[in-house]
XYZ file of C-alpha atoms in Angstrom:
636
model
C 122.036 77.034 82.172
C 119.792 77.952 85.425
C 117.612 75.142 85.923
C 114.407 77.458 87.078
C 110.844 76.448 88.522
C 108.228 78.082 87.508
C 107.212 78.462 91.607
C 103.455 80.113 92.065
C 102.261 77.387 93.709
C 98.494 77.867 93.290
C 96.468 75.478 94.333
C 94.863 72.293 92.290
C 91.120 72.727 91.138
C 90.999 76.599 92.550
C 91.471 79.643 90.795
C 95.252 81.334 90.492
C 94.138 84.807 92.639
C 96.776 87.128 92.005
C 98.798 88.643 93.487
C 98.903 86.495 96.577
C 100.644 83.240 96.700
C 99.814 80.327 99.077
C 102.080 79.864 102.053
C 105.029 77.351 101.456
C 105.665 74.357 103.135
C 108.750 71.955 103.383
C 107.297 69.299 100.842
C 107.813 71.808 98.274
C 111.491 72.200 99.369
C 111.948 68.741 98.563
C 109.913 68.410 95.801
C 112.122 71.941 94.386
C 115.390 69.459 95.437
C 114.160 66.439 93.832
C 113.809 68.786 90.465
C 117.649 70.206 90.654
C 116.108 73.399 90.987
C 118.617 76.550 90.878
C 116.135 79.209 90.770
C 112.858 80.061 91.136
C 110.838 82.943 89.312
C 107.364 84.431 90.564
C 107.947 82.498 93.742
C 107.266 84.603 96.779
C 106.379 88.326 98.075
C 103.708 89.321 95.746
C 101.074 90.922 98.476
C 102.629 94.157 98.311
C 100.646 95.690 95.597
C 97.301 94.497 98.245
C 99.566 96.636 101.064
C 101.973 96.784 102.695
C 101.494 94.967 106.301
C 99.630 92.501 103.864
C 103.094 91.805 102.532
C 104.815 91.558 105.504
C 102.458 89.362 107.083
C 103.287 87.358 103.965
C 107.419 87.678 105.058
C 107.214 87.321 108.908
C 103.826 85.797 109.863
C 102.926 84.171 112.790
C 102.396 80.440 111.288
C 99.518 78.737 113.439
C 100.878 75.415 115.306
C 97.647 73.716 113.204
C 99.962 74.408 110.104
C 103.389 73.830 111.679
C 101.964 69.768 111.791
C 102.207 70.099 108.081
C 105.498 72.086 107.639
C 103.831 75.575 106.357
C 106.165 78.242 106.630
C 106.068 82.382 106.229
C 107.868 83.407 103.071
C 111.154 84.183 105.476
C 111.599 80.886 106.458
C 110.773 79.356 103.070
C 113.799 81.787 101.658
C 116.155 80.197 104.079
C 115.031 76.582 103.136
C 115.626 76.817 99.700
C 118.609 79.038 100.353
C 120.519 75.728 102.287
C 120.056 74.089 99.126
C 121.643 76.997 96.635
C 118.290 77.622 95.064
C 118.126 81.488 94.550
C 114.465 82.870 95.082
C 113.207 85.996 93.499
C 110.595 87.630 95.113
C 108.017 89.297 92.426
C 107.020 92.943 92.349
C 103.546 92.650 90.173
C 104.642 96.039 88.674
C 101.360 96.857 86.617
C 98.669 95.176 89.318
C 97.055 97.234 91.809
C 94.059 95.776 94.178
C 90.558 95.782 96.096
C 89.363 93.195 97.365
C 86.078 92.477 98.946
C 86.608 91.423 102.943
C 85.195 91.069 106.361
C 86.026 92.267 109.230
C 84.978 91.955 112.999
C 82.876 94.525 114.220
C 85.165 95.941 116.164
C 87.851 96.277 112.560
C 90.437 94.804 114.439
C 90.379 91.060 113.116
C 90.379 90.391 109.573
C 87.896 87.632 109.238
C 87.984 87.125 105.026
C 89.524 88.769 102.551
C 88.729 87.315 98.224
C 86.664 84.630 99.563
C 83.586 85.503 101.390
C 81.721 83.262 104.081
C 79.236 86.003 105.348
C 80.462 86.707 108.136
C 81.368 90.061 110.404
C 81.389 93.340 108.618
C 81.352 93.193 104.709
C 83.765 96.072 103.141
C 86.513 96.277 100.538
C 90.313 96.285 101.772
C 93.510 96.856 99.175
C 95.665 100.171 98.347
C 93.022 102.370 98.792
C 91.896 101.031 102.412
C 95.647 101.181 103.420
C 96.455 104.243 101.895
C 93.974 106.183 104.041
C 94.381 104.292 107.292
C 90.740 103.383 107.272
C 91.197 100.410 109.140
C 94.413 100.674 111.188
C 93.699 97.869 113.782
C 94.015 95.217 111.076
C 97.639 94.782 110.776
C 100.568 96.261 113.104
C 101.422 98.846 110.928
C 99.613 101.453 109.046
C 100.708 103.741 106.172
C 102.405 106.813 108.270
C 104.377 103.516 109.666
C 105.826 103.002 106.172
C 105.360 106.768 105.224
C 105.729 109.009 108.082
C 105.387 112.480 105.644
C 102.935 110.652 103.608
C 103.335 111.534 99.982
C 102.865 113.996 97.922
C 102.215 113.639 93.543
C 103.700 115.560 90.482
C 101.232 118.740 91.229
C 102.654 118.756 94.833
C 98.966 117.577 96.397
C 99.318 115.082 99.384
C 98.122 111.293 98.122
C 95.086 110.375 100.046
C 94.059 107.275 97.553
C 96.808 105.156 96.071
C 94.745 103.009 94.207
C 93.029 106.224 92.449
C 96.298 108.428 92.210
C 98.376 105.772 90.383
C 96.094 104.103 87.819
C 96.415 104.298 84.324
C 93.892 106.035 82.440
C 92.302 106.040 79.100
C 90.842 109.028 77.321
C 87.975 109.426 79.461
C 89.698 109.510 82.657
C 88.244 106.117 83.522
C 90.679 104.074 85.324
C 92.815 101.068 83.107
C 91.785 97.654 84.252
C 94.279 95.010 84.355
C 91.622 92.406 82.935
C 93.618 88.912 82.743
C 94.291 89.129 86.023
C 90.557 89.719 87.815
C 88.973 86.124 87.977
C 85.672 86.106 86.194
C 82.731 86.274 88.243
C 84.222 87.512 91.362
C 84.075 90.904 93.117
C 87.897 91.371 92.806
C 89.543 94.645 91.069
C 92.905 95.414 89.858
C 94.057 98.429 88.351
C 96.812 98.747 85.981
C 99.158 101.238 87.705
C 101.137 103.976 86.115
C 104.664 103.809 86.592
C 105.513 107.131 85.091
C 103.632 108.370 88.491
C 106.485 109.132 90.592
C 104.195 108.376 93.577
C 103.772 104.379 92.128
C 107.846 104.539 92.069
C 107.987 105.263 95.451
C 105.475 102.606 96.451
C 107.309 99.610 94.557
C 110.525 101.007 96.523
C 108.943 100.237 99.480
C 108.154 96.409 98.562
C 111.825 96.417 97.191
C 113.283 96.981 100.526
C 110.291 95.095 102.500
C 111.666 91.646 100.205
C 115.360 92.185 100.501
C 115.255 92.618 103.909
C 113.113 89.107 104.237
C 115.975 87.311 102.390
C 115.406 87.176 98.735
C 118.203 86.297 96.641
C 116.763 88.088 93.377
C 113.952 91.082 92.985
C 111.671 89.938 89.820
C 109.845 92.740 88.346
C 107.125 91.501 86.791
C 105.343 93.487 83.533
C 108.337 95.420 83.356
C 106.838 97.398 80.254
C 104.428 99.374 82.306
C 102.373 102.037 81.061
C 103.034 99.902 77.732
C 100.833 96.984 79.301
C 97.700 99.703 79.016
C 98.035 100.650 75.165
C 95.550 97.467 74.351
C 92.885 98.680 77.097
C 92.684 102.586 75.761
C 95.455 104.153 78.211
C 97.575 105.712 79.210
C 96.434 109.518 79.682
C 97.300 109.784 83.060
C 98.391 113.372 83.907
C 101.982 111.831 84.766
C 101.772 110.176 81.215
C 100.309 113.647 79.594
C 103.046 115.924 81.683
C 106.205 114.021 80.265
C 105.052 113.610 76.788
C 104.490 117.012 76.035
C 108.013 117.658 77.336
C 109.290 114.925 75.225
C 107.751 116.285 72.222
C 108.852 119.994 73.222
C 111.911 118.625 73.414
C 111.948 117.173 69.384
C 110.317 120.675 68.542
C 113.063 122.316 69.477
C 115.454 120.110 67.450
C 112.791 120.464 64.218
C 112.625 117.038 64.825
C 108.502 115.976 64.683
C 105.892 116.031 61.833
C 104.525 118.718 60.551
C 101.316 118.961 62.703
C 102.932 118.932 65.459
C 106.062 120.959 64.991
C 103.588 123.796 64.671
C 101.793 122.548 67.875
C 101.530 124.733 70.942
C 102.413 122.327 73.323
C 101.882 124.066 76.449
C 98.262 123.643 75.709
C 98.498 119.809 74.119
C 96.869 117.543 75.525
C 97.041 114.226 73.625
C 93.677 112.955 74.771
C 91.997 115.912 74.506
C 93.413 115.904 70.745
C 92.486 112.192 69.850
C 88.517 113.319 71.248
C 88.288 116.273 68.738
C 89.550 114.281 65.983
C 86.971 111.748 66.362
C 89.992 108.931 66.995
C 90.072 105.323 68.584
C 92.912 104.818 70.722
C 94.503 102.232 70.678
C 92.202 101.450 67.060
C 94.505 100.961 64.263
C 98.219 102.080 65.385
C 99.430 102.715 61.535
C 96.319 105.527 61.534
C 95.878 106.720 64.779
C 97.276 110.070 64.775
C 101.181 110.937 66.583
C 100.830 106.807 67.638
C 104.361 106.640 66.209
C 105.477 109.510 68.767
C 103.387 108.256 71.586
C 104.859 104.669 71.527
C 108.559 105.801 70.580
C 108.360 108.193 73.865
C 106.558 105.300 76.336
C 109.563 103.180 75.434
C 112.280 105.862 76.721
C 110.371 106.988 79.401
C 109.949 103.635 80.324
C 113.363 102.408 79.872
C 114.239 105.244 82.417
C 112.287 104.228 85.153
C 112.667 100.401 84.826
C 116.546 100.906 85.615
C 115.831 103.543 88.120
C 113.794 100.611 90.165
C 116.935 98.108 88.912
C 119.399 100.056 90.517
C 117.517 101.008 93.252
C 117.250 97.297 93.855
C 121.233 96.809 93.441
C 122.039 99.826 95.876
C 119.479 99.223 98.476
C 120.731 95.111 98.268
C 124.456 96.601 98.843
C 123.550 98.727 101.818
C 122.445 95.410 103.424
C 125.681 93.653 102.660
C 124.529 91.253 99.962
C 124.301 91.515 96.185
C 120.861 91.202 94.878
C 119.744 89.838 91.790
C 117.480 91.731 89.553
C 115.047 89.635 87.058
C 112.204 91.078 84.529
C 109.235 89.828 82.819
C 110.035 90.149 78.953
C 106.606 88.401 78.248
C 107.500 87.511 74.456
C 111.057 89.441 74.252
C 110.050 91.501 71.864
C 110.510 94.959 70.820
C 109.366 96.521 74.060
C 111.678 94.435 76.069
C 115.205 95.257 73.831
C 116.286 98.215 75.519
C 115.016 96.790 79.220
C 117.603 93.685 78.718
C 121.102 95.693 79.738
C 119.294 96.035 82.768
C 118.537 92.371 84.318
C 121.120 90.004 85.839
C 118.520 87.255 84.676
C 115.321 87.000 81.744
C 112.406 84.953 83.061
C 110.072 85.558 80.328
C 106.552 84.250 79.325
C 106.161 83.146 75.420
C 103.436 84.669 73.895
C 101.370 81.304 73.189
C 103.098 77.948 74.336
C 103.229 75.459 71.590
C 104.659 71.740 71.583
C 107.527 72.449 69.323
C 108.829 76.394 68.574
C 112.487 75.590 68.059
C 112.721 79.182 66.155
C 111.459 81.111 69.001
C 113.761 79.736 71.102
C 116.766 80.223 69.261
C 115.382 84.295 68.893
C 114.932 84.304 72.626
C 118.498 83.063 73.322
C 119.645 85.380 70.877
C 117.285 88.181 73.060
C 119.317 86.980 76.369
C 122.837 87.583 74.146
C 124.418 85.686 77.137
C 122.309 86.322 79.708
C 120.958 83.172 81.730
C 117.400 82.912 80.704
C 114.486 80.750 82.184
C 111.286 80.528 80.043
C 107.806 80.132 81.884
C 104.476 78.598 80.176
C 101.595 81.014 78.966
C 98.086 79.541 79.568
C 96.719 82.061 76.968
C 96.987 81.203 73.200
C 98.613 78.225 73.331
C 98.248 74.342 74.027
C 98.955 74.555 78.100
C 94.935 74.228 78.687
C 95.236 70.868 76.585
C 98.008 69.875 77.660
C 97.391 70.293 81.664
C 93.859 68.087 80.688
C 96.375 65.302 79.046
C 98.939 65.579 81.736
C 95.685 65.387 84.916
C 94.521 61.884 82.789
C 97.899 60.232 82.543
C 98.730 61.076 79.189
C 101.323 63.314 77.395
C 103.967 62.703 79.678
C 106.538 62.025 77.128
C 105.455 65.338 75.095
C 106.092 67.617 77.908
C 109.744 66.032 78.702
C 110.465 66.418 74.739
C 109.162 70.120 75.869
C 111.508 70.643 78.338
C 114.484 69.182 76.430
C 113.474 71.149 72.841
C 114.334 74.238 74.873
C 117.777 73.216 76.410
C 118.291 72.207 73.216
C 117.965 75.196 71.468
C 119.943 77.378 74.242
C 117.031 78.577 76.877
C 115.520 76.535 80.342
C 111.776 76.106 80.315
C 111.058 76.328 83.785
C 109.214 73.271 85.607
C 105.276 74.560 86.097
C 105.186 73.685 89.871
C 101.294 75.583 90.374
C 101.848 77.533 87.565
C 99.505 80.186 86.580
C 96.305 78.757 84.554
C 94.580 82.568 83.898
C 91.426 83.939 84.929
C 88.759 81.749 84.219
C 90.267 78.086 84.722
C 89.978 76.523 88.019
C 93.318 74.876 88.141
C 96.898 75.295 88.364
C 99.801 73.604 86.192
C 101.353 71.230 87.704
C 103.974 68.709 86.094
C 103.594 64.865 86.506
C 106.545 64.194 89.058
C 108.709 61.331 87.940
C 108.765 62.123 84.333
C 109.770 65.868 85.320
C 112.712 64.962 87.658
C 114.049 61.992 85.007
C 114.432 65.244 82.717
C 115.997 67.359 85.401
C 118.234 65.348 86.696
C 119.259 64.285 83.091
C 119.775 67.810 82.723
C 121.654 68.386 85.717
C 124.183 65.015 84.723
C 125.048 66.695 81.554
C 125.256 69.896 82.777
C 129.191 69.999 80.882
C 127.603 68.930 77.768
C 125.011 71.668 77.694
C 125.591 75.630 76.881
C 123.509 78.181 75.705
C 126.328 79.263 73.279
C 125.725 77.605 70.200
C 128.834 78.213 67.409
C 126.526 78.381 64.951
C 128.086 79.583 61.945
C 125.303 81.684 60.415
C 123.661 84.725 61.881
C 120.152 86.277 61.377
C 120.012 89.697 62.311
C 116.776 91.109 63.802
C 116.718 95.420 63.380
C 114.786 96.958 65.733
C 114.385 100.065 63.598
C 112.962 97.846 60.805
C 110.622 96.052 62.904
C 109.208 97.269 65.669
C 106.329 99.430 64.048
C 105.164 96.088 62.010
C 105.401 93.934 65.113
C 102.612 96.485 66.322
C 100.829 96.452 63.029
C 100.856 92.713 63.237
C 98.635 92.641 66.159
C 96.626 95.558 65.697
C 93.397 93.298 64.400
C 93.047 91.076 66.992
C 90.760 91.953 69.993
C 92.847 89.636 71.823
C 95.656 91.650 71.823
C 93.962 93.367 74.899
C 95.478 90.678 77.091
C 98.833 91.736 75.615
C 98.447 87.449 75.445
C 97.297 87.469 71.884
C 98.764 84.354 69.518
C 97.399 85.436 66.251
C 98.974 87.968 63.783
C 97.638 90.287 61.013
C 99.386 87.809 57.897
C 98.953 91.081 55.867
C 102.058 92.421 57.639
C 104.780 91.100 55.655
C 107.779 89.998 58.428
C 110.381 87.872 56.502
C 112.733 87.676 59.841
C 110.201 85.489 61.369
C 109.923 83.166 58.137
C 113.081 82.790 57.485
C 113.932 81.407 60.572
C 111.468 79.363 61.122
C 112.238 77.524 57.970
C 115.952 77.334 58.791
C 114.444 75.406 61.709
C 112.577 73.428 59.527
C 115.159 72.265 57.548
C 117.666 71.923 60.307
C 120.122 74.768 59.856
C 121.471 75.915 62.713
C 121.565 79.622 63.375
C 121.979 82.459 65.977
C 120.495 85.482 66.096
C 121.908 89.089 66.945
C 119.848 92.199 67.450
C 120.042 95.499 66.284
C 119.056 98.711 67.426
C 117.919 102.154 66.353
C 121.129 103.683 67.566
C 119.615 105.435 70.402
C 116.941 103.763 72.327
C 119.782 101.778 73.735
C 123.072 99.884 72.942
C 123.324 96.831 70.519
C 126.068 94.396 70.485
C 126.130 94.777 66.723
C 129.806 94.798 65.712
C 132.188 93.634 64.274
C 133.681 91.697 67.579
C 130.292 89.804 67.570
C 130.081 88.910 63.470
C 133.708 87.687 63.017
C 132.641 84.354 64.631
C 130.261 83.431 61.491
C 130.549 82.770 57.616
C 127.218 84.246 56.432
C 124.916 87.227 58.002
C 121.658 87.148 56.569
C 119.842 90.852 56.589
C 116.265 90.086 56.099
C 114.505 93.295 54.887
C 116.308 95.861 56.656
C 114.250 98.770 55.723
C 115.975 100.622 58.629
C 119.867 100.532 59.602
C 121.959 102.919 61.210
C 125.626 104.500 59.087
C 127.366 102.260 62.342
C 125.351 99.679 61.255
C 126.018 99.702 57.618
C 129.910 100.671 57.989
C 130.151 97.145 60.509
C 128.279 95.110 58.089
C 130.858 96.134 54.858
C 133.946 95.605 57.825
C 132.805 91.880 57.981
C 132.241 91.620 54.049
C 136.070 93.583 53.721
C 137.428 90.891 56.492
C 135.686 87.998 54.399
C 132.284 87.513 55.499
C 129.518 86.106 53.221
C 125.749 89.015 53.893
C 122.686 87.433 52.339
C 120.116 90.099 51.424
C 116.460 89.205 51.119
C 114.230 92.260 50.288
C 115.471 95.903 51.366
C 118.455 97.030 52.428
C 118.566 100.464 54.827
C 115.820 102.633 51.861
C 113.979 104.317 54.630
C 116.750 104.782 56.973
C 120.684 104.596 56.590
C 123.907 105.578 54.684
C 122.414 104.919 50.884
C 125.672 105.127 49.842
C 126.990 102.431 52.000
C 123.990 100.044 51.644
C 124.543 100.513 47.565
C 128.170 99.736 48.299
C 127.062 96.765 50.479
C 124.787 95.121 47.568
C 127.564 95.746 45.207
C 130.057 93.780 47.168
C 130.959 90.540 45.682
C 130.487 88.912 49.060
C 126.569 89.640 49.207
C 124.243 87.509 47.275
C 121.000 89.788 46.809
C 117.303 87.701 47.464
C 114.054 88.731 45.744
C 111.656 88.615 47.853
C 109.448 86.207 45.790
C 112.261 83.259 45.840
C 110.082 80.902 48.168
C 111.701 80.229 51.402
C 113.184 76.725 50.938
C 115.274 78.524 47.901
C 116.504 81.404 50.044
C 117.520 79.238 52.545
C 119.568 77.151 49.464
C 120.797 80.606 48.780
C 122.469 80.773 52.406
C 124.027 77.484 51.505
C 125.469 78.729 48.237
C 127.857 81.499 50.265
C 129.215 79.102 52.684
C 132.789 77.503 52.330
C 131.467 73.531 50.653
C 128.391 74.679 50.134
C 127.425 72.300 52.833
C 126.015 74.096 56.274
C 127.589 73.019 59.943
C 124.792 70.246 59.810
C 123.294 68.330 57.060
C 120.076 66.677 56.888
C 118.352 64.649 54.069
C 114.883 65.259 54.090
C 113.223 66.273 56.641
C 112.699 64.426 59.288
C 111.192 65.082 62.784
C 113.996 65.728 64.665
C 115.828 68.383 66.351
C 119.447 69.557 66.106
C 121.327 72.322 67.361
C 124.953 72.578 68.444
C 126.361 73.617 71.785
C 129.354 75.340 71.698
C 131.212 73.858 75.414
């Protein structure tokens, strides 16, 4: 397993301001080589989405001989460090984020003299995408933007662009512009946009940072919220006209095949406008998703249109890294690898994800998220929202806790992901800190880590298998979180408990009582490709389906194959009733190799029933009681 650093870097007691890191310097090198670091996620680059020459400045800057004393470095010579010591840095691409910032400038708008932080002095004005995108100031940096766009460009009604910021921001049913909220630090004069990436203009621009970070020498590209327009649903977007254009022709498309509800099958489309439709019928957006009208439709066509143009920027990536002689790595944010993240996975070398809250011990959520990565190295980063890193970053500044984060870090090797090291790790946008790790107790663990490197895999030969079906759960995963005003932050760690979920019980009480388990994931059958066969099933003696309200005929033939070859299913509620071969689910519940739950047995039964199937009766591990401890084996 990568051994990855969660790099920002911010500083102690100041605010994280996005998207901006601070300049490197070597002690970080050796602090990054005294943690066995092999990779590094949302470590370098981000300034493009400020402009630009702000990002090159950020790659090739002239470094000041006052900070050469202490070792500072532009982002090109801090790739080259790190590279001498095999650590692989991804440069980020802050997808969703577009900025203004207040500044000041000489009188003469050739020096730029603040920019986030005032002092009062020179000329007070704002600079960020909108600045650069109408060479307003074009004495500030070397370039301007006919340097980087000689033709300029030109949007989906063929009009030139002559405001970035403007042209590519989400927008909700009023045509105000989508703020990206968590990001802005409270109280300051800051704003970020979310962006639209269905704007083919936005594509264009995050091509341009692409190239402007492979050419500085990064070894990976890290996109971060890689679900864009997605990101916008909890702030009221998106009904851009890029967003409004391509779902009509999505829906026309499903009219034609007879393939939408009733309402809108008879729908002119070439005069729908989805907005426009939610205003007349008096309608929240998002407000509840299970009653917001064609919300089903909407969300179902922002994950294909999405999954389209996150591997258009993937591949651009690849190809443009080839043309310069090197293969480039391509990395996503998968926030809490859910649903919107499944059919985005195919298309990253490596996941560096953030969990939705961060808690002390979540053995079940990691043993979901390595079955998310099916394979794929994997580095987890901390989420200050939601979760205990606040507390924790108190107990860790006053000398205490030490021992809780190590158990942290070695909870998640143990159950088959990395949990990156917080080396100035993002603390949100109203605490004045960064997360740092206490030093000595961090490398002990890493270089622990690193000594039993042959003793550690993220392959676990488990010998039962949870399955999680994307068709049966993806529309209650967005019920689940449809009550919580939190959810705006896309950060939220509560869910609606009315949504019955029994995948995410079950396996957290496995965990409780020490069974070890992997997980496999399902998919609609078109959205994108599962590994769900019978190749991957032969390998364990029980598959527990855990209401499966939705399978695919594939799915249902490949789940009697393993039963026909000898395989043990456990059923616990519904079996494929809204969606599937009824005749091969009936012939699946008949088979004398499934045992059939009710839904009222209480968990710590069910999982007894699990035991019942297997060969003994006894699972891989056995545990009296329950005691505080955590197992999981590695297959090596």
């Amino acid at each position: 397993m990568e051994r990855g650093i969660y790099f920002d870097g911010w500083y102690r007691d100041e605010h994280c301001y996005h998207p901006s890191l601070p300049m490197r310097r070597t002690q970080m090198v050796e602090d990054l080589v005294d943690y066995e670091a092999t990779l590094l996620v949302w470590s370098a680059l981000g300034g493009g989405v400020v402009s630009l020459p702000y990002l090159e400045e950020e790659a090739y800057g002239e470094v000041p001989s006052r900070l050469r004393m202490y070792g500072y470095m532009n982002d090109r010579e801090f790739i080259r460090e790190c590279d001498k010591h095999g650590i692989k840095v991804f440069g980020v691409v802050f997808e969703v984020q577009g900025w203004e910032f207040p500044a000041e400038i000489s009188a003469d708008e050739t020096k730029l003299l603040g920019l986030n932080i005032m002092r009062g002095e020179g000329k007070k004005v704002t600079y960020g995408l909108r600045e650069f995108s109408q060479d307003k100031y074009p004495k500030l940096f070397p370039k301007t933007f006919r340097d980087y766009f000689p033709d300029g460009l030109v949007n989906s009604d063929g009009e030139p662009v002559t405001d970035l910021w403007a042209e590519c921001a989400a927008r909700k049913m009023d045509g105000t512009a989508v703020h990206a909220a968590w990001v802005e630090v409270v109280g300051h004069e800051q704003q970020c946009y979310q962006m639209c990436r269905n704007n083919p203009v936005w594509r264009a621009y995050l091509k341009k940072i692409i190239e402007i970070q492979i050419d500085a020498g990064v070894h990976g590209v890290h996109l971060d919220e890689c679900e864009l327009p997605i990101t916008a649903i909890g702030y009221g977007g998106c009904f851009c006209k890029d967003c409004m254009k391509q779902f009509n022709a999505y829906l026309a498309e499903r009219q034609r095949k007879g393939d939408l509800p009733a309402a809108l099958q008879a729908m002119d489309l070439e005069t729908f406008h989805y907005g426009e439709y939610l205003k007349a019928q008096g309608a929240e957006f998002p407000g509840k998703a299970s009653e917001t009208p064609f919300f089903t439709e909407y969300f179902q066509f922002q994950m294909k249109i999405m999954t389209g143009y996150f591997k258009e920027l993937t591949d651009y990536v690849r190809a443009y890294g080839r043309a310069q002689g090197r293969e480039v790595l391509v990395s996503g944010n998968f926030f809490h690898v859910m649903h919107q993240y499944m059919p985005l996975q195919p298309e990253v070398d490596i996941i560096a994800t953030e969990m939705r809250n961060t808690l002390y011990r979540q053995a079940y959520w990691y043993r979901y998220a390595n079955g998310f990565a099916n394979g794929k190295p994997m580095t987890v980063v901390e989420n200050p929202y939601g979760g205990v890193v606040p507390e924790l970053l108190e107990n860790l500044r006053a000398g205490r806790m030490a021992e809780q984060f190590q158990l942290m870090l070695l909870e998640a090797t143990t159950y088959g992901c990395n949990l990156s090291v917080p080396y100035g790790g993002w603390m949100g946008n109203t605490i004045r800190d960064a997360f740092y790790a206490p030093k000595a107790p961090t490398m002990a663990v890493q270089q622990f880590l690193k000594r039993n490197a042959h003793l550690i895999s993220d392959v676990s030969g488990a010998e039962v298998v949870v399955n999680y079906s994307y068709p049966s759960y993806y529309y209650r995963e967005n019920d689940a979180v449809e009550n919580d005003p939190n959810q705006a932050t896309m950060l939220s760690s509560t869910v609606n408990k009315d949504v019955v979920m029994p995948f995410w019980d079950i396996i957290k009480e496995m965990s409780r009582q020490h069974v070890p388990f992997d997980v496999l994931i399902s998919s609609d059958g078109e959205l994108f490709q599962d590994t769900f066969d019978l190749a991957s099933l032969s390998k364990y003696k029980c598959l527990v389906l855990p209401d499966n309200n939705k399978m695919t005929s594939e799915q249902l033939r490949v789940v009697l194959d393993y039963l026909e070859k000898g395989g043990k299913v456990v059923v616990y509620g519904r079996l494929a009733n809204e969606m599937g071969d009824a005749a091969l689910a009936e012939r699946i519940l008949a088979h004398p190799g499934t045992k059939v739950c009710d839904p009222a047995e209480k968990l710590w039964g069910f999982v007894g029933s699990i035991r019942e199937v297997l060969p003994d009766r006894r699972f891989q591990l056995e545990v009296e009681g329950r005691p505080d401890i955590g197992l999981n084996p590695h297959r090596l």
